[in-house]
Amino acid sequence: MTNPKDKLIVALDLPSYNAARALVNRLGDTVSFYKIGLELVFSDGLSLASELKQEGKRVFLDLKFLDIGNTVERAVASAAALGVDFITVHGPDTKTLQAAARGRGDSQLKILAVTVLTSLDQSDLDEQGIPLTPGALVLSRARIAHNAGVDGVIASGQEAAAIRAKTSPEFLIVTPGIRLPGGDTGDQARITIPEEAIRDGANHIVVGRPINAAKDPKAAAEAFLARIANA
């Protein structure tokens, strides 16, 4: 059985290096995998990423690249040189994803295609002129990602089972928008609880505010790990 710690990714969605470093220190050995996003990258987050790798942690850079192929390829190559484990690229088309795959080279970096942000719902897609439901668009983009040869997708747990059925056992499904029953949803529109996401095929769940805003982050992380183990 996979260690539950391998499945939990704690999002360091914090405003400064010092705040993120303090949380990592407080969590200690309870957490082995961290996500660094745009906010922290601009506050010395890449230095923290290097430190975490040196400490034996796994690191997910959530930068959601989307640009012309040449730019995406070079940006992914730079990320691969840092030695991080996961990187995100928006996944609306094959060209972008194949450029990211080229940029990875022979490194062990896993490329994850962002399907539909978990903060978006049907009204947001309607506004964008997309004539699909969120679930249908997620599945369409997951197929594009799978066929393009990247390693997996970022998708809500609500779509995990359908993605798993239409791709392969090795295809990674990383699920944000995770909350405990009765928890504050914040700006998330399509949420799931940890057990549902894992049982439906998610390889990893990403948890931010329910841990990093908790009075006792370590106890909160342990509660999520227990739910993963029960799943």
PDB file of C-alpha atoms in Angstrom:
ATOM      1  CA  MET A   1       0.000   0.000   0.000  1.00  0.00           C
ATOM      2  CA  THR A   2       1.270   3.476  -0.843  1.00  0.00           C
ATOM      3  CA  ASN A   3       2.276   5.582   2.136  1.00  0.00           C
ATOM      4  CA  PRO A   4      -0.449   8.232   2.708  1.00  0.00           C
ATOM      5  CA  LYS A   5       2.334  10.828   3.033  1.00  0.00           C
ATOM      6  CA  ASP A   6       3.163  10.282  -0.632  1.00  0.00           C
ATOM      7  CA  LYS A   7      -0.387  11.264  -1.600  1.00  0.00           C
ATOM      8  CA  LEU A   8      -0.719  14.476   0.420  1.00  0.00           C
ATOM      9  CA  ILE A   9       0.648  17.678  -1.122  1.00  0.00           C
ATOM     10  CA  VAL A  10       0.517  20.723   1.140  1.00  0.00           C
ATOM     11  CA  ALA A  11       0.133  23.993  -0.754  1.00  0.00           C
ATOM     12  CA  LEU A  12       2.429  26.711   0.568  1.00  0.00           C
ATOM     13  CA  ASP A  13       0.014  29.437  -0.490  1.00  0.00           C
ATOM     14  CA  LEU A  14       1.628  31.986   1.787  1.00  0.00           C
ATOM     15  CA  PRO A  15       2.877  35.536   1.210  1.00  0.00           C
ATOM     16  CA  SER A  16       6.526  35.182   2.187  1.00  0.00           C
ATOM     17  CA  TYR A  17       9.489  32.860   2.421  1.00  0.00           C
ATOM     18  CA  ASN A  18       9.540  33.245   6.202  1.00  0.00           C
ATOM     19  CA  ALA A  19       5.882  32.264   6.594  1.00  0.00           C
ATOM     20  CA  ALA A  20       6.321  29.232   4.350  1.00  0.00           C
ATOM     21  CA  ARG A  21       9.562  28.180   6.042  1.00  0.00           C
ATOM     22  CA  ALA A  22       7.908  28.431   9.454  1.00  0.00           C
ATOM     23  CA  LEU A  23       5.020  26.209   8.317  1.00  0.00           C
ATOM     24  CA  VAL A  24       7.392  23.611   6.862  1.00  0.00           C
ATOM     25  CA  ASN A  25       9.358  23.573  10.119  1.00  0.00           C
ATOM     26  CA  ARG A  26       6.184  23.211  12.129  1.00  0.00           C
ATOM     27  CA  LEU A  27       4.931  20.303  10.019  1.00  0.00           C
ATOM     28  CA  GLY A  28       8.281  18.514  10.255  1.00  0.00           C
ATOM     29  CA  ASP A  29       8.258  14.883   9.164  1.00  0.00           C
ATOM     30  CA  THR A  30       4.464  14.788   8.951  1.00  0.00           C
ATOM     31  CA  VAL A  31       4.529  16.146   5.378  1.00  0.00           C
ATOM     32  CA  SER A  32       6.919  15.135   2.610  1.00  0.00           C
ATOM     33  CA  PHE A  33       5.464  16.913  -0.453  1.00  0.00           C
ATOM     34  CA  TYR A  34       4.901  20.655  -0.944  1.00  0.00           C
ATOM     35  CA  LYS A  35       3.386  22.874  -3.641  1.00  0.00           C
ATOM     36  CA  ILE A  36       4.852  26.302  -4.390  1.00  0.00           C
ATOM     37  CA  GLY A  37       2.684  28.601  -6.489  1.00  0.00           C
ATOM     38  CA  LEU A  38       2.832  32.034  -8.039  1.00  0.00           C
ATOM     39  CA  GLU A  39       2.475  34.053  -4.831  1.00  0.00           C
ATOM     40  CA  LEU A  40       5.432  32.411  -3.103  1.00  0.00           C
ATOM     41  CA  VAL A  41       7.606  32.238  -6.218  1.00  0.00           C
ATOM     42  CA  PHE A  42       7.769  36.036  -6.130  1.00  0.00           C
ATOM     43  CA  SER A  43       8.803  35.920  -2.456  1.00  0.00           C
ATOM     44  CA  ASP A  44      11.930  33.749  -2.768  1.00  0.00           C
ATOM     45  CA  GLY A  45       9.911  30.591  -3.358  1.00  0.00           C
ATOM     46  CA  LEU A  46      12.515  29.116  -5.709  1.00  0.00           C
ATOM     47  CA  SER A  47      15.121  29.312  -2.958  1.00  0.00           C
ATOM     48  CA  LEU A  48      12.722  27.469  -0.680  1.00  0.00           C
ATOM     49  CA  ALA A  49      12.142  24.878  -3.389  1.00  0.00           C
ATOM     50  CA  SER A  50      15.885  24.186  -3.530  1.00  0.00           C
ATOM     51  CA  GLU A  51      16.069  23.937   0.253  1.00  0.00           C
ATOM     52  CA  LEU A  52      13.175  21.502   0.401  1.00  0.00           C
ATOM     53  CA  LYS A  53      14.798  19.267  -2.201  1.00  0.00           C
ATOM     54  CA  GLN A  54      18.040  19.276  -0.215  1.00  0.00           C
ATOM     55  CA  GLU A  55      16.019  18.226   2.843  1.00  0.00           C
ATOM     56  CA  GLY A  56      14.579  15.227   1.001  1.00  0.00           C
ATOM     57  CA  LYS A  57      11.143  16.678   0.347  1.00  0.00           C
ATOM     58  CA  ARG A  58       9.291  16.533  -2.954  1.00  0.00           C
ATOM     59  CA  VAL A  59       8.368  19.814  -4.639  1.00  0.00           C
ATOM     60  CA  PHE A  60       5.557  20.744  -7.011  1.00  0.00           C
ATOM     61  CA  LEU A  61       5.975  24.085  -8.831  1.00  0.00           C
ATOM     62  CA  ASP A  62       2.472  25.215  -9.728  1.00  0.00           C
ATOM     63  CA  LEU A  63       3.226  27.910 -12.329  1.00  0.00           C
ATOM     64  CA  LYS A  64       0.613  27.020 -14.950  1.00  0.00           C
ATOM     65  CA  PHE A  65       2.668  27.887 -18.024  1.00  0.00           C
ATOM     66  CA  LEU A  66       0.790  28.967 -21.149  1.00  0.00           C
ATOM     67  CA  ASP A  67       2.602  30.685 -24.023  1.00  0.00           C
ATOM     68  CA  ILE A  68       4.000  29.960 -27.460  1.00  0.00           C
ATOM     69  CA  GLY A  69       5.714  26.596 -27.696  1.00  0.00           C
ATOM     70  CA  ASN A  70       9.289  27.882 -27.653  1.00  0.00           C
ATOM     71  CA  THR A  71       8.685  29.849 -24.439  1.00  0.00           C
ATOM     72  CA  VAL A  72       6.957  26.949 -22.708  1.00  0.00           C
ATOM     73  CA  GLU A  73       9.720  24.548 -23.725  1.00  0.00           C
ATOM     74  CA  ARG A  74      12.443  26.799 -22.297  1.00  0.00           C
ATOM     75  CA  ALA A  75      10.524  27.555 -19.120  1.00  0.00           C
ATOM     76  CA  VAL A  76      10.014  23.846 -18.439  1.00  0.00           C
ATOM     77  CA  ALA A  77      13.700  23.200 -19.125  1.00  0.00           C
ATOM     78  CA  SER A  78      14.566  25.797 -16.479  1.00  0.00           C
ATOM     79  CA  ALA A  79      12.216  24.137 -14.006  1.00  0.00           C
ATOM     80  CA  ALA A  80      13.731  20.741 -14.752  1.00  0.00           C
ATOM     81  CA  ALA A  81      17.185  22.139 -13.973  1.00  0.00           C
ATOM     82  CA  LEU A  82      15.971  23.000 -10.455  1.00  0.00           C
ATOM     83  CA  GLY A  83      15.331  19.318  -9.771  1.00  0.00           C
ATOM     84  CA  VAL A  84      11.683  19.753  -8.768  1.00  0.00           C
ATOM     85  CA  ASP A  85       9.231  16.887  -9.114  1.00  0.00           C
ATOM     86  CA  PHE A  86       6.035  18.324 -10.663  1.00  0.00           C
ATOM     87  CA  ILE A  87       5.310  21.332 -12.890  1.00  0.00           C
ATOM     88  CA  THR A  88       1.985  22.569 -14.273  1.00  0.00           C
ATOM     89  CA  VAL A  89       1.172  23.691 -17.809  1.00  0.00           C
ATOM     90  CA  HIS A  90      -2.252  24.820 -19.012  1.00  0.00           C
ATOM     91  CA  GLY A  91      -3.573  22.065 -21.226  1.00  0.00           C
ATOM     92  CA  PRO A  92      -6.000  23.404 -23.847  1.00  0.00           C
ATOM     93  CA  ASP A  93      -3.985  22.145 -26.840  1.00  0.00           C
ATOM     94  CA  THR A  94      -1.470  19.529 -27.935  1.00  0.00           C
ATOM     95  CA  LYS A  95       1.212  21.992 -29.127  1.00  0.00           C
ATOM     96  CA  THR A  96       1.677  23.528 -25.690  1.00  0.00           C
ATOM     97  CA  LEU A  97       1.874  20.161 -23.961  1.00  0.00           C
ATOM     98  CA  GLN A  98       4.302  18.659 -26.455  1.00  0.00           C
ATOM     99  CA  ALA A  99       6.524  21.723 -26.073  1.00  0.00           C
ATOM    100  CA  ALA A 100       6.533  21.139 -22.318  1.00  0.00           C
ATOM    101  CA  ALA A 101       7.458  17.493 -22.851  1.00  0.00           C
ATOM    102  CA  ARG A 102      10.400  18.530 -25.023  1.00  0.00           C
ATOM    103  CA  GLY A 103      11.551  20.983 -22.386  1.00  0.00           C
ATOM    104  CA  ARG A 104      11.659  18.274 -19.746  1.00  0.00           C
ATOM    105  CA  GLY A 105      14.335  16.429 -21.708  1.00  0.00           C
ATOM    106  CA  ASP A 106      15.589  13.327 -19.911  1.00  0.00           C
ATOM    107  CA  SER A 107      14.879  14.659 -16.415  1.00  0.00           C
ATOM    108  CA  GLN A 108      12.463  13.011 -13.986  1.00  0.00           C
ATOM    109  CA  LEU A 109      10.187  16.074 -13.929  1.00  0.00           C
ATOM    110  CA  LYS A 110       6.493  15.186 -14.183  1.00  0.00           C
ATOM    111  CA  ILE A 111       4.372  17.482 -16.348  1.00  0.00           C
ATOM    112  CA  LEU A 112       0.765  18.005 -15.286  1.00  0.00           C
ATOM    113  CA  ALA A 113      -1.813  19.625 -17.559  1.00  0.00           C
ATOM    114  CA  VAL A 114      -4.282  21.976 -15.910  1.00  0.00           C
ATOM    115  CA  THR A 115      -7.756  21.030 -17.160  1.00  0.00           C
ATOM    116  CA  VAL A 116     -10.339  23.367 -15.580  1.00  0.00           C
ATOM    117  CA  LEU A 117      -9.594  25.324 -12.404  1.00  0.00           C
ATOM    118  CA  THR A 118     -11.617  24.071  -9.431  1.00  0.00           C
ATOM    119  CA  SER A 119     -12.729  27.662  -8.806  1.00  0.00           C
ATOM    120  CA  LEU A 120     -14.691  27.678 -12.089  1.00  0.00           C
ATOM    121  CA  ASP A 121     -18.254  26.494 -12.578  1.00  0.00           C
ATOM    122  CA  GLN A 122     -20.743  26.325 -15.432  1.00  0.00           C
ATOM    123  CA  SER A 123     -21.433  30.062 -15.427  1.00  0.00           C
ATOM    124  CA  ASP A 124     -17.721  30.770 -15.906  1.00  0.00           C
ATOM    125  CA  LEU A 125     -17.522  28.459 -18.917  1.00  0.00           C
ATOM    126  CA  ASP A 126     -20.668  30.037 -20.346  1.00  0.00           C
ATOM    127  CA  GLU A 127     -19.043  33.457 -20.019  1.00  0.00           C
ATOM    128  CA  GLN A 128     -15.999  32.185 -21.913  1.00  0.00           C
ATOM    129  CA  GLY A 129     -18.192  30.864 -24.714  1.00  0.00           C
ATOM    130  CA  ILE A 130     -17.303  27.226 -24.034  1.00  0.00           C
ATOM    131  CA  PRO A 131     -20.318  25.044 -24.908  1.00  0.00           C
ATOM    132  CA  LEU A 132     -19.411  22.215 -22.501  1.00  0.00           C
ATOM    133  CA  THR A 133     -20.030  21.370 -18.877  1.00  0.00           C
ATOM    134  CA  PRO A 134     -16.989  21.539 -16.564  1.00  0.00           C
ATOM    135  CA  GLY A 135     -16.898  17.750 -16.416  1.00  0.00           C
ATOM    136  CA  ALA A 136     -16.992  17.349 -20.186  1.00  0.00           C
ATOM    137  CA  LEU A 137     -14.271  19.969 -20.688  1.00  0.00           C
ATOM    138  CA  VAL A 138     -12.058  18.346 -18.055  1.00  0.00           C
ATOM    139  CA  LEU A 139     -12.401  14.967 -19.737  1.00  0.00           C
ATOM    140  CA  SER A 140     -11.680  16.442 -23.174  1.00  0.00           C
ATOM    141  CA  ARG A 141      -8.517  18.125 -21.934  1.00  0.00           C
ATOM    142  CA  ALA A 142      -7.449  15.006 -20.031  1.00  0.00           C
ATOM    143  CA  ARG A 143      -7.621  13.042 -23.287  1.00  0.00           C
ATOM    144  CA  ILE A 144      -5.527  15.704 -25.023  1.00  0.00           C
ATOM    145  CA  ALA A 145      -2.944  15.519 -22.234  1.00  0.00           C
ATOM    146  CA  HIS A 146      -2.832  11.731 -22.294  1.00  0.00           C
ATOM    147  CA  ASN A 147      -2.425  11.629 -26.068  1.00  0.00           C
ATOM    148  CA  ALA A 148       0.231  14.367 -25.946  1.00  0.00           C
ATOM    149  CA  GLY A 149       2.410  12.214 -23.707  1.00  0.00           C
ATOM    150  CA  VAL A 150       2.507  14.293 -20.541  1.00  0.00           C
ATOM    151  CA  ASP A 151       2.350  12.596 -17.162  1.00  0.00           C
ATOM    152  CA  GLY A 152      -1.030  13.627 -15.825  1.00  0.00           C
ATOM    153  CA  VAL A 153      -3.565  16.323 -15.071  1.00  0.00           C
ATOM    154  CA  ILE A 154      -4.791  18.699 -12.427  1.00  0.00           C
ATOM    155  CA  ALA A 155      -8.518  18.092 -12.024  1.00  0.00           C
ATOM    156  CA  SER A 156     -11.279  18.173  -9.458  1.00  0.00           C
ATOM    157  CA  GLY A 157     -12.042  14.971  -7.607  1.00  0.00           C
ATOM    158  CA  GLN A 158     -15.493  15.171  -9.173  1.00  0.00           C
ATOM    159  CA  GLU A 159     -13.913  14.177 -12.487  1.00  0.00           C
ATOM    160  CA  ALA A 160     -11.273  11.739 -11.215  1.00  0.00           C
ATOM    161  CA  ALA A 161     -13.220   8.542 -11.893  1.00  0.00           C
ATOM    162  CA  ALA A 162     -14.072   9.531 -15.472  1.00  0.00           C
ATOM    163  CA  ILE A 163     -10.453  10.519 -16.177  1.00  0.00           C
ATOM    164  CA  ARG A 164      -9.140   7.264 -14.771  1.00  0.00           C
ATOM    165  CA  ALA A 165     -11.592   5.272 -16.891  1.00  0.00           C
ATOM    166  CA  LYS A 166     -10.582   7.078 -20.103  1.00  0.00           C
ATOM    167  CA  THR A 167      -6.786   7.187 -19.654  1.00  0.00           C
ATOM    168  CA  SER A 168      -4.486   4.621 -18.041  1.00  0.00           C
ATOM    169  CA  PRO A 169      -3.445   3.344 -14.596  1.00  0.00           C
ATOM    170  CA  GLU A 170      -0.107   5.193 -14.864  1.00  0.00           C
ATOM    171  CA  PHE A 171      -1.645   8.572 -15.718  1.00  0.00           C
ATOM    172  CA  LEU A 172      -1.369  10.926 -12.743  1.00  0.00           C
ATOM    173  CA  ILE A 173      -4.433  12.687 -11.364  1.00  0.00           C
ATOM    174  CA  VAL A 174      -3.638  15.475  -8.916  1.00  0.00           C
ATOM    175  CA  THR A 175      -6.671  16.950  -7.196  1.00  0.00           C
ATOM    176  CA  PRO A 176      -7.020  20.375  -5.569  1.00  0.00           C
ATOM    177  CA  GLY A 177     -10.257  21.738  -4.100  1.00  0.00           C
ATOM    178  CA  ILE A 178     -10.084  19.296  -1.177  1.00  0.00           C
ATOM    179  CA  ARG A 179     -12.101  20.057   1.926  1.00  0.00           C
ATOM    180  CA  LEU A 180     -13.270  18.183   5.003  1.00  0.00           C
ATOM    181  CA  PRO A 181     -17.037  17.778   5.499  1.00  0.00           C
ATOM    182  CA  GLY A 182     -18.478  21.082   6.667  1.00  0.00           C
ATOM    183  CA  GLY A 183     -15.278  22.975   5.918  1.00  0.00           C
ATOM    184  CA  ASP A 184     -15.193  26.474   4.446  1.00  0.00           C
ATOM    185  CA  THR A 185     -15.142  26.212   0.643  1.00  0.00           C
ATOM    186  CA  GLY A 186     -13.583  29.652   0.135  1.00  0.00           C
ATOM    187  CA  ASP A 187     -13.187  30.415  -3.569  1.00  0.00           C
ATOM    188  CA  GLN A 188     -13.517  26.776  -4.624  1.00  0.00           C
ATOM    189  CA  ALA A 189     -16.571  25.833  -6.712  1.00  0.00           C
ATOM    190  CA  ARG A 190     -16.009  22.108  -7.337  1.00  0.00           C
ATOM    191  CA  ILE A 191     -14.798  20.469  -4.131  1.00  0.00           C
ATOM    192  CA  THR A 192     -14.458  16.910  -2.859  1.00  0.00           C
ATOM    193  CA  ILE A 193     -13.489  15.272   0.419  1.00  0.00           C
ATOM    194  CA  PRO A 194     -10.179  13.347   0.575  1.00  0.00           C
ATOM    195  CA  GLU A 195     -11.717   9.868   0.626  1.00  0.00           C
ATOM    196  CA  GLU A 196     -13.816  10.451  -2.477  1.00  0.00           C
ATOM    197  CA  ALA A 197     -10.909  11.829  -4.474  1.00  0.00           C
ATOM    198  CA  ILE A 198      -8.595   8.937  -3.577  1.00  0.00           C
ATOM    199  CA  ARG A 199     -11.230   6.238  -4.112  1.00  0.00           C
ATOM    200  CA  ASP A 200     -12.129   7.713  -7.498  1.00  0.00           C
ATOM    201  CA  GLY A 201      -8.547   7.481  -8.720  1.00  0.00           C
ATOM    202  CA  ALA A 202      -6.632  10.581  -7.609  1.00  0.00           C
ATOM    203  CA  ASN A 203      -2.937   9.879  -7.025  1.00  0.00           C
ATOM    204  CA  HIS A 204      -2.412  13.015  -4.943  1.00  0.00           C
ATOM    205  CA  ILE A 205      -4.602  15.538  -3.184  1.00  0.00           C
ATOM    206  CA  VAL A 206      -3.507  19.170  -2.758  1.00  0.00           C
ATOM    207  CA  VAL A 207      -4.517  20.844   0.500  1.00  0.00           C
ATOM    208  CA  GLY A 208      -3.820  24.493   1.272  1.00  0.00           C
ATOM    209  CA  ARG A 209      -5.907  26.599   3.643  1.00  0.00           C
ATOM    210  CA  PRO A 210      -7.390  23.721   5.697  1.00  0.00           C
ATOM    211  CA  ILE A 211      -3.811  23.008   6.822  1.00  0.00           C
ATOM    212  CA  ASN A 212      -1.846  26.241   6.526  1.00  0.00           C
ATOM    213  CA  ALA A 213      -4.600  28.338   8.138  1.00  0.00           C
ATOM    214  CA  ALA A 214      -5.345  25.836  10.913  1.00  0.00           C
ATOM    215  CA  LYS A 215      -4.593  26.640  14.555  1.00  0.00           C
ATOM    216  CA  ASP A 216      -2.577  23.420  14.653  1.00  0.00           C
ATOM    217  CA  PRO A 217      -1.320  22.721  11.098  1.00  0.00           C
ATOM    218  CA  LYS A 218       0.391  19.485  12.101  1.00  0.00           C
ATOM    219  CA  ALA A 219      -2.787  18.064  13.616  1.00  0.00           C
ATOM    220  CA  ALA A 220      -4.718  19.169  10.531  1.00  0.00           C
ATOM    221  CA  ALA A 221      -2.220  17.423   8.243  1.00  0.00           C
ATOM    222  CA  GLU A 222      -2.451  14.274  10.350  1.00  0.00           C
ATOM    223  CA  ALA A 223      -6.254  14.352  10.015  1.00  0.00           C
ATOM    224  CA  PHE A 224      -5.951  14.436   6.219  1.00  0.00           C
ATOM    225  CA  LEU A 225      -3.403  11.607   6.284  1.00  0.00           C
ATOM    226  CA  ALA A 226      -5.796   9.484   8.361  1.00  0.00           C
ATOM    227  CA  ARG A 227      -8.566  10.032   5.837  1.00  0.00           C
ATOM    228  CA  ILE A 228      -6.233   9.100   2.970  1.00  0.00           C
ATOM    229  CA  ALA A 229      -5.275   5.914   4.810  1.00  0.00           C
ATOM    230  CA  ASN A 230      -8.935   5.048   5.383  1.00  0.00           C
ATOM    231  CA  ALA A 231      -9.648   5.463   1.687  1.00  0.00           C
TER     232      ALA A 231
END
